Amino acid sequence: MDLATSVSQLNRVGKVLEKKLNYLGIETVDDLLNYYPFRYEDFSEICDIANLQEGTEVTVRAKIELIANKRSPRKRKIITEAIVNDGTDSLRIVWFGQPFITKILAVRDEVFFSGKVKNDMFGMQMVGPAYEKATNNTTHTARIVPIYSLTSGITQKQIRFLMSQVIDLSRDIKDWLPENIRDQVDVMELPEAMKAIHFPESNDELRHAERRLKFDELFLLQLRAEMIRQSIKRSTAPKIKFDEKKIKKFVRGLPFELTKDQKISAWEIIQDMEKDEPMNRLLEGDVGSGKTVVSAMALYDCVLSGYQGVLMAPTEILAFQHFQSLGALLPDLEIILLTGSKIEDRRLRIIAKSKNRRRDEAISFIKNGEVNIIIGTHSLLTDDVLFKDLGLLVVDEQHRFGVKQRKKILEKSGNKKTTPHFLSMTATPIPRSFALTVYGDLDLSIIREMPAGRKAVKTRLVDPHNREKAYGFILEQVKCGRQVFVVCSLIQEKEKATDYGLRTRVIVDKKSVLVEYEKLSKYIFPDLKVDFLHGKLKPEEKNETMAKFKNGEIDILVSTSVVEVGVDIPNASVMMIEGAENFGLAQLHQFRGRVGRSEHQSYCFLFTDSDSKSVQERLTYFEKNNSGFDVAEYDLEIRGPGEVYGTNQSGMEQLRLATMHDRDLIKIGRDVARGIDFDKYVGLKKKVEEWELNIHLE
Ligand code: ADP
Ligand code: MG
């Protein structure tokens, strides 16, 4: 028998049990060993019967003096009753409905009993304890006992019995960690850890085993990120020489003073781009912290060195907005907007009328290097656009950029020999523990402080009976010249009376926006300019509405979550959110970030019909906390990383024992992984590659 042996070969595994094991993903001995307990019961201390305390979980070692089955007086159940004695005193033990026990245990047997002590009218007793004949090598009693999560039909006793058959084979498991790394991290050997995770001799040993196995899980993710980082660093990037004079002039010409964090971030980026290895950096800053101007500096610096720059946005609305703001910031550059519905050129060189012809013209300008900066959506990656000497790629509002996408860019960059620098921007803060594991391939720049003069957005969870008041407040704001967003969830349930007079719940798809629009424009604010926006409109229509809103031709914009990220309307001062319970906190924070982008005091009103306790708790937390970092931390605690970061393909879900709370292991692992020489540690590299084959990452 070895690690590859099928579990069907094990003692007492028949067809039925084999099937159940397979259902748990256990086919071989190796799989079985890798099936960790999810908790333990500590029965390791042996108590004297004379000292038993009511309510405690204990193990006693005692001789059976009497054992017999009898029928319970009222119910027709069989009770097995035993009297046992350990020399200090005797104890009554009962089991219900397990008559076979009298065939296993007999008078004079020396047995361990593990279970809870009760004291009732029969005196001290144990009900339904685990039992096992006393030897020095027990499985179910008199030790720290593993508890596995099981499918119905397999008992703890069965799986422990199987485990005890194979546990000695754990010595054949190959330790993939070299000894010097084990020493450095101070973890036990893998075979030892595997044995101890199932049958720990002590709590201390269990802690060490867990530490080793957790480290393995985290370290694999870290090594993978490091491999990606190193392979990026190995390629050559265009050197972007820092044009100090022109950049300083650009900064002096801004209508505001850059914040300290903006300056530091820009400096980190500029220094990265001076190297001949590609930058791979994430610029992180709360909504409204001013990331765009930092990216504009980077793009400008790149253009001054004679290279092209690309700015990719997640939506057409945002691409168009960037086109406008970069155009204003960098009036001397040739900037083109290239999206599915809109092709614009600041110099108005594109003259064709039809979309296809405009597109062809734009593409040829880009290819010939007659354009400095190209702004578009992700379709720039897949379309037939070829760049000319691409120096920098900026991706807005997306913190992950896959290896595949990176390859695509390389193919289109117009220079086969160099890999462009890469800057990603996000308003979703990444906790440090994440940054040190799954995001280990990225360097981080963080904008923590907000531009001076900003007033914190006042957030209020509004009671339904105060709705009228909120509308009154909105009217006042508009009278003062401000603008208002009203966000509705895409899908809203509504009650509707059917022909039969029954009330049924129907889903009113997207109509919630239209219903709300009608209500506001006809009945609540008939004198104001109200308009609406949702995802099903044509891109042209969306752009037009956004442009009108930006120009102040609309007072109140009713919309779905399409305005979630990036939209910059400094004059808007109220964000009103209907059905707030339908959004995650990180998303609500994005909405809130649409206002408070100028010196005007801004407000965020949340409405919900739900009085569920958890909803109220969540929204109240949001009401009281203004920092995106705090909100993200909280969201992470209650919803988990997958929901908040969409980490479904990042490898995070591979963690079984480790969590993001294992901060010291994360720190040590990252220190060891950083800069590791994979030529020297070929085994580690192989292990990562094998692991990647087994799971399906992006
Ligand atoms: P985000 O980081 O959310 O992308 P933006 O780049 O859209 O934020 O900036 C938000 C607003 O703040 C914009 O109107 C921008 O012009 C302005 N802004 C950026 N930096 C500063 C600054 N240092 N001082 C004042 N206003 C600034
Ligand atoms: Mg932005």
PDB file of C-alpha atoms in Angstrom, residues 355-496:
ATOM      1  CA  LYS A 355     -18.595  55.428 -37.560  1.00  0.00           C
ATOM      2  CA  ASN A 356     -16.638  52.815 -39.476  1.00  0.00           C
ATOM      3  CA  ARG A 357     -14.767  55.372 -41.531  1.00  0.00           C
ATOM      4  CA  ARG A 358     -13.959  57.440 -38.459  1.00  0.00           C
ATOM      5  CA  ARG A 359     -12.688  54.326 -36.842  1.00  0.00           C
ATOM      6  CA  ASP A 360     -10.419  53.506 -39.784  1.00  0.00           C
ATOM      7  CA  GLU A 361      -9.007  57.016 -39.723  1.00  0.00           C
ATOM      8  CA  ALA A 362      -8.364  56.857 -35.992  1.00  0.00           C
ATOM      9  CA  ILE A 363      -6.659  53.504 -36.276  1.00  0.00           C
ATOM     10  CA  SER A 364      -4.338  54.739 -38.975  1.00  0.00           C
ATOM     11  CA  PHE A 365      -3.435  57.879 -37.009  1.00  0.00           C
ATOM     12  CA  ILE A 366      -2.618  55.682 -34.028  1.00  0.00           C
ATOM     13  CA  LYS A 367      -0.562  53.229 -36.035  1.00  0.00           C
ATOM     14  CA  ASN A 368       1.440  56.002 -37.692  1.00  0.00           C
ATOM     15  CA  GLY A 369       2.285  57.548 -34.359  1.00  0.00           C
ATOM     16  CA  GLU A 370       0.313  60.711 -35.044  1.00  0.00           C
ATOM     17  CA  VAL A 371      -1.456  60.258 -31.715  1.00  0.00           C
ATOM     18  CA  ASN A 372       0.106  60.619 -28.253  1.00  0.00           C
ATOM     19  CA  ILE A 373      -2.615  59.267 -26.015  1.00  0.00           C
ATOM     20  CA  ILE A 374      -5.387  56.807 -26.795  1.00  0.00           C
ATOM     21  CA  ILE A 375      -8.363  56.545 -24.489  1.00  0.00           C
ATOM     22  CA  GLY A 376     -10.855  53.724 -24.725  1.00  0.00           C
ATOM     23  CA  THR A 377     -12.516  50.789 -23.062  1.00  0.00           C
ATOM     24  CA  HIS A 378     -11.203  47.250 -22.781  1.00  0.00           C
ATOM     25  CA  SER A 379     -12.206  46.680 -26.363  1.00  0.00           C
ATOM     26  CA  LEU A 380      -8.924  48.389 -27.250  1.00  0.00           C
ATOM     27  CA  LEU A 381      -7.296  45.111 -26.255  1.00  0.00           C
ATOM     28  CA  THR A 382      -9.234  42.912 -28.601  1.00  0.00           C
ATOM     29  CA  ASP A 383      -9.820  45.235 -31.506  1.00  0.00           C
ATOM     30  CA  ASP A 384      -7.638  45.662 -34.538  1.00  0.00           C
ATOM     31  CA  VAL A 385      -5.881  48.656 -33.021  1.00  0.00           C
ATOM     32  CA  LEU A 386      -2.088  48.612 -33.280  1.00  0.00           C
ATOM     33  CA  PHE A 387      -0.046  51.091 -31.330  1.00  0.00           C
ATOM     34  CA  LYS A 388       3.187  52.759 -32.246  1.00  0.00           C
ATOM     35  CA  ASP A 389       5.847  52.449 -29.555  1.00  0.00           C
ATOM     36  CA  LEU A 390       3.527  52.025 -26.625  1.00  0.00           C
ATOM     37  CA  GLY A 391       5.303  53.173 -23.461  1.00  0.00           C
ATOM     38  CA  LEU A 392       2.630  53.120 -20.770  1.00  0.00           C
ATOM     39  CA  LEU A 393      -0.688  51.425 -20.266  1.00  0.00           C
ATOM     40  CA  VAL A 394      -2.988  52.810 -17.575  1.00  0.00           C
ATOM     41  CA  VAL A 395      -6.038  50.789 -16.560  1.00  0.00           C
ATOM     42  CA  ASP A 396      -8.639  52.612 -14.489  1.00  0.00           C
ATOM     43  CA  GLU A 397     -10.835  50.999 -11.845  1.00  0.00           C
ATOM     44  CA  GLN A 398      -9.599  47.475 -12.190  1.00  0.00           C
ATOM     45  CA  HIS A 399      -6.993  46.101  -9.837  1.00  0.00           C
ATOM     46  CA  ARG A 400      -6.315  42.862 -11.617  1.00  0.00           C
ATOM     47  CA  PHE A 401      -4.778  42.650 -14.996  1.00  0.00           C
ATOM     48  CA  GLY A 402      -4.274  39.091 -16.175  1.00  0.00           C
ATOM     49  CA  VAL A 403      -1.279  37.501 -17.763  1.00  0.00           C
ATOM     50  CA  LYS A 404      -3.301  36.954 -20.923  1.00  0.00           C
ATOM     51  CA  GLN A 405      -4.245  40.613 -21.236  1.00  0.00           C
ATOM     52  CA  ARG A 406      -0.615  41.480 -20.747  1.00  0.00           C
ATOM     53  CA  LYS A 407       0.336  39.290 -23.704  1.00  0.00           C
ATOM     54  CA  LYS A 408      -2.296  40.968 -25.844  1.00  0.00           C
ATOM     55  CA  ILE A 409      -0.822  44.370 -25.116  1.00  0.00           C
ATOM     56  CA  LEU A 410       2.634  43.153 -26.012  1.00  0.00           C
ATOM     57  CA  GLU A 411       1.379  41.985 -29.387  1.00  0.00           C
ATOM     58  CA  LYS A 412      -0.167  45.356 -30.115  1.00  0.00           C
ATOM     59  CA  SER A 413       2.491  47.593 -28.641  1.00  0.00           C
ATOM     60  CA  GLY A 414       4.216  48.256 -31.946  1.00  0.00           C
ATOM     61  CA  ASN A 415       7.554  47.139 -30.632  1.00  0.00           C
ATOM     62  CA  LYS A 416       8.165  43.437 -30.196  1.00  0.00           C
ATOM     63  CA  LYS A 417      11.252  43.972 -28.092  1.00  0.00           C
ATOM     64  CA  THR A 418       9.843  46.021 -25.253  1.00  0.00           C
ATOM     65  CA  THR A 419       7.027  45.533 -22.775  1.00  0.00           C
ATOM     66  CA  PRO A 420       5.158  48.710 -21.889  1.00  0.00           C
ATOM     67  CA  HIS A 421       4.988  49.980 -18.317  1.00  0.00           C
ATOM     68  CA  PHE A 422       1.773  49.189 -16.545  1.00  0.00           C
ATOM     69  CA  LEU A 423      -0.236  51.226 -14.060  1.00  0.00           C
ATOM     70  CA  SER A 424      -3.526  50.081 -12.598  1.00  0.00           C
ATOM     71  CA  MET A 425      -5.792  52.385 -10.580  1.00  0.00           C
ATOM     72  CA  THR A 426      -8.435  51.401  -8.086  1.00  0.00           C
ATOM     73  CA  ALA A 427     -10.627  52.944  -5.422  1.00  0.00           C
ATOM     74  CA  THR A 428     -11.155  49.567  -3.748  1.00  0.00           C
ATOM     75  CA  PRO A 429      -8.597  49.419  -0.987  1.00  0.00           C
ATOM     76  CA  ILE A 430      -6.612  46.242  -0.730  1.00  0.00           C
ATOM     77  CA  PRO A 431      -5.812  45.162   2.808  1.00  0.00           C
ATOM     78  CA  ARG A 432      -2.132  44.658   3.528  1.00  0.00           C
ATOM     79  CA  SER A 433      -2.534  40.904   3.966  1.00  0.00           C
ATOM     80  CA  PHE A 434      -3.914  40.646   0.417  1.00  0.00           C
ATOM     81  CA  ALA A 435      -1.203  42.845  -0.970  1.00  0.00           C
ATOM     82  CA  LEU A 436       1.394  40.486   0.483  1.00  0.00           C
ATOM     83  CA  THR A 437      -0.173  37.319  -0.947  1.00  0.00           C
ATOM     84  CA  VAL A 438      -2.264  37.357  -4.107  1.00  0.00           C
ATOM     85  CA  TYR A 439      -1.181  40.833  -5.162  1.00  0.00           C
ATOM     86  CA  GLY A 440       2.497  40.230  -4.464  1.00  0.00           C
ATOM     87  CA  ASP A 441       3.392  40.821  -8.107  1.00  0.00           C
ATOM     88  CA  LEU A 442       2.256  44.448  -7.887  1.00  0.00           C
ATOM     89  CA  ASP A 443       4.023  47.385  -6.288  1.00  0.00           C
ATOM     90  CA  LEU A 444       1.704  49.710  -4.427  1.00  0.00           C
ATOM     91  CA  SER A 445       1.291  53.479  -4.367  1.00  0.00           C
ATOM     92  CA  ILE A 446      -1.364  54.738  -1.995  1.00  0.00           C
ATOM     93  CA  ILE A 447      -3.148  58.095  -1.899  1.00  0.00           C
ATOM     94  CA  ARG A 448      -4.450  58.352   1.655  1.00  0.00           C
ATOM     95  CA  GLU A 449      -5.320  62.006   2.022  1.00  0.00           C
ATOM     96  CA  MET A 450      -8.082  63.855   0.241  1.00  0.00           C
ATOM     97  CA  PRO A 451      -7.521  67.166  -1.550  1.00  0.00           C
ATOM     98  CA  ALA A 452      -7.704  70.118   0.818  1.00  0.00           C
ATOM     99  CA  GLY A 453     -11.045  71.825   1.337  1.00  0.00           C
ATOM    100  CA  ARG A 454     -13.148  68.726   0.787  1.00  0.00           C
ATOM    101  CA  LYS A 455     -15.986  68.339   3.226  1.00  0.00           C
ATOM    102  CA  ALA A 456     -16.858  64.806   4.299  1.00  0.00           C
ATOM    103  CA  VAL A 457     -20.101  63.619   2.719  1.00  0.00           C
ATOM    104  CA  LYS A 458     -22.897  63.554   5.290  1.00  0.00           C
ATOM    105  CA  THR A 459     -24.576  60.168   5.112  1.00  0.00           C
ATOM    106  CA  ARG A 460     -28.074  59.523   6.466  1.00  0.00           C
ATOM    107  CA  LEU A 461     -30.122  56.362   6.615  1.00  0.00           C
ATOM    108  CA  VAL A 462     -33.560  57.961   6.149  1.00  0.00           C
ATOM    109  CA  ASP A 463     -36.675  56.601   7.835  1.00  0.00           C
ATOM    110  CA  PRO A 464     -39.471  56.041   5.299  1.00  0.00           C
ATOM    111  CA  HIS A 465     -41.660  58.623   7.022  1.00  0.00           C
ATOM    112  CA  ASN A 466     -38.977  61.262   6.456  1.00  0.00           C
ATOM    113  CA  ARG A 467     -39.028  60.815   2.704  1.00  0.00           C
ATOM    114  CA  GLU A 468     -40.958  64.057   2.146  1.00  0.00           C
ATOM    115  CA  LYS A 469     -38.366  65.953   4.134  1.00  0.00           C
ATOM    116  CA  ALA A 470     -35.583  64.510   1.999  1.00  0.00           C
ATOM    117  CA  TYR A 471     -37.386  65.637  -1.158  1.00  0.00           C
ATOM    118  CA  GLY A 472     -37.748  69.101   0.334  1.00  0.00           C
ATOM    119  CA  PHE A 473     -34.045  69.151   1.019  1.00  0.00           C
ATOM    120  CA  ILE A 474     -33.259  68.115  -2.539  1.00  0.00           C
ATOM    121  CA  LEU A 475     -35.418  70.923  -3.879  1.00  0.00           C
ATOM    122  CA  GLU A 476     -33.455  73.414  -1.794  1.00  0.00           C
ATOM    123  CA  GLN A 477     -30.134  72.056  -3.051  1.00  0.00           C
ATOM    124  CA  VAL A 478     -31.242  72.393  -6.666  1.00  0.00           C
ATOM    125  CA  LYS A 479     -32.428  75.928  -5.971  1.00  0.00           C
ATOM    126  CA  CYS A 480     -28.872  76.670  -4.764  1.00  0.00           C
ATOM    127  CA  GLY A 481     -27.585  75.429  -8.108  1.00  0.00           C
ATOM    128  CA  ARG A 482     -26.531  71.901  -7.107  1.00  0.00           C
ATOM    129  CA  GLN A 483     -27.357  68.624  -8.900  1.00  0.00           C
ATOM    130  CA  VAL A 484     -28.672  65.303  -7.645  1.00  0.00           C
ATOM    131  CA  PHE A 485     -28.187  61.590  -8.378  1.00  0.00           C
ATOM    132  CA  VAL A 486     -30.956  59.114  -7.592  1.00  0.00           C
ATOM    133  CA  VAL A 487     -29.763  55.507  -7.795  1.00  0.00           C
ATOM    134  CA  CYS A 488     -32.195  52.578  -7.968  1.00  0.00           C
ATOM    135  CA  SER A 489     -31.292  48.917  -7.968  1.00  0.00           C
ATOM    136  CA  LEU A 490     -31.736  47.282 -11.315  1.00  0.00           C
ATOM    137  CA  ILE A 491     -34.309  44.810 -10.174  1.00  0.00           C
ATOM    138  CA  GLN A 492     -36.996  45.636  -7.746  1.00  0.00           C
ATOM    139  CA  GLU A 493     -39.797  43.524  -6.449  1.00  0.00           C
ATOM    140  CA  LYS A 494     -43.218  45.049  -6.470  1.00  0.00           C
ATOM    141  CA  GLU A 495     -46.565  43.902  -5.337  1.00  0.00           C
ATOM    142  CA  LYS A 496     -49.261  43.794  -7.911  1.00  0.00           C
TER     143      LYS A 496
END
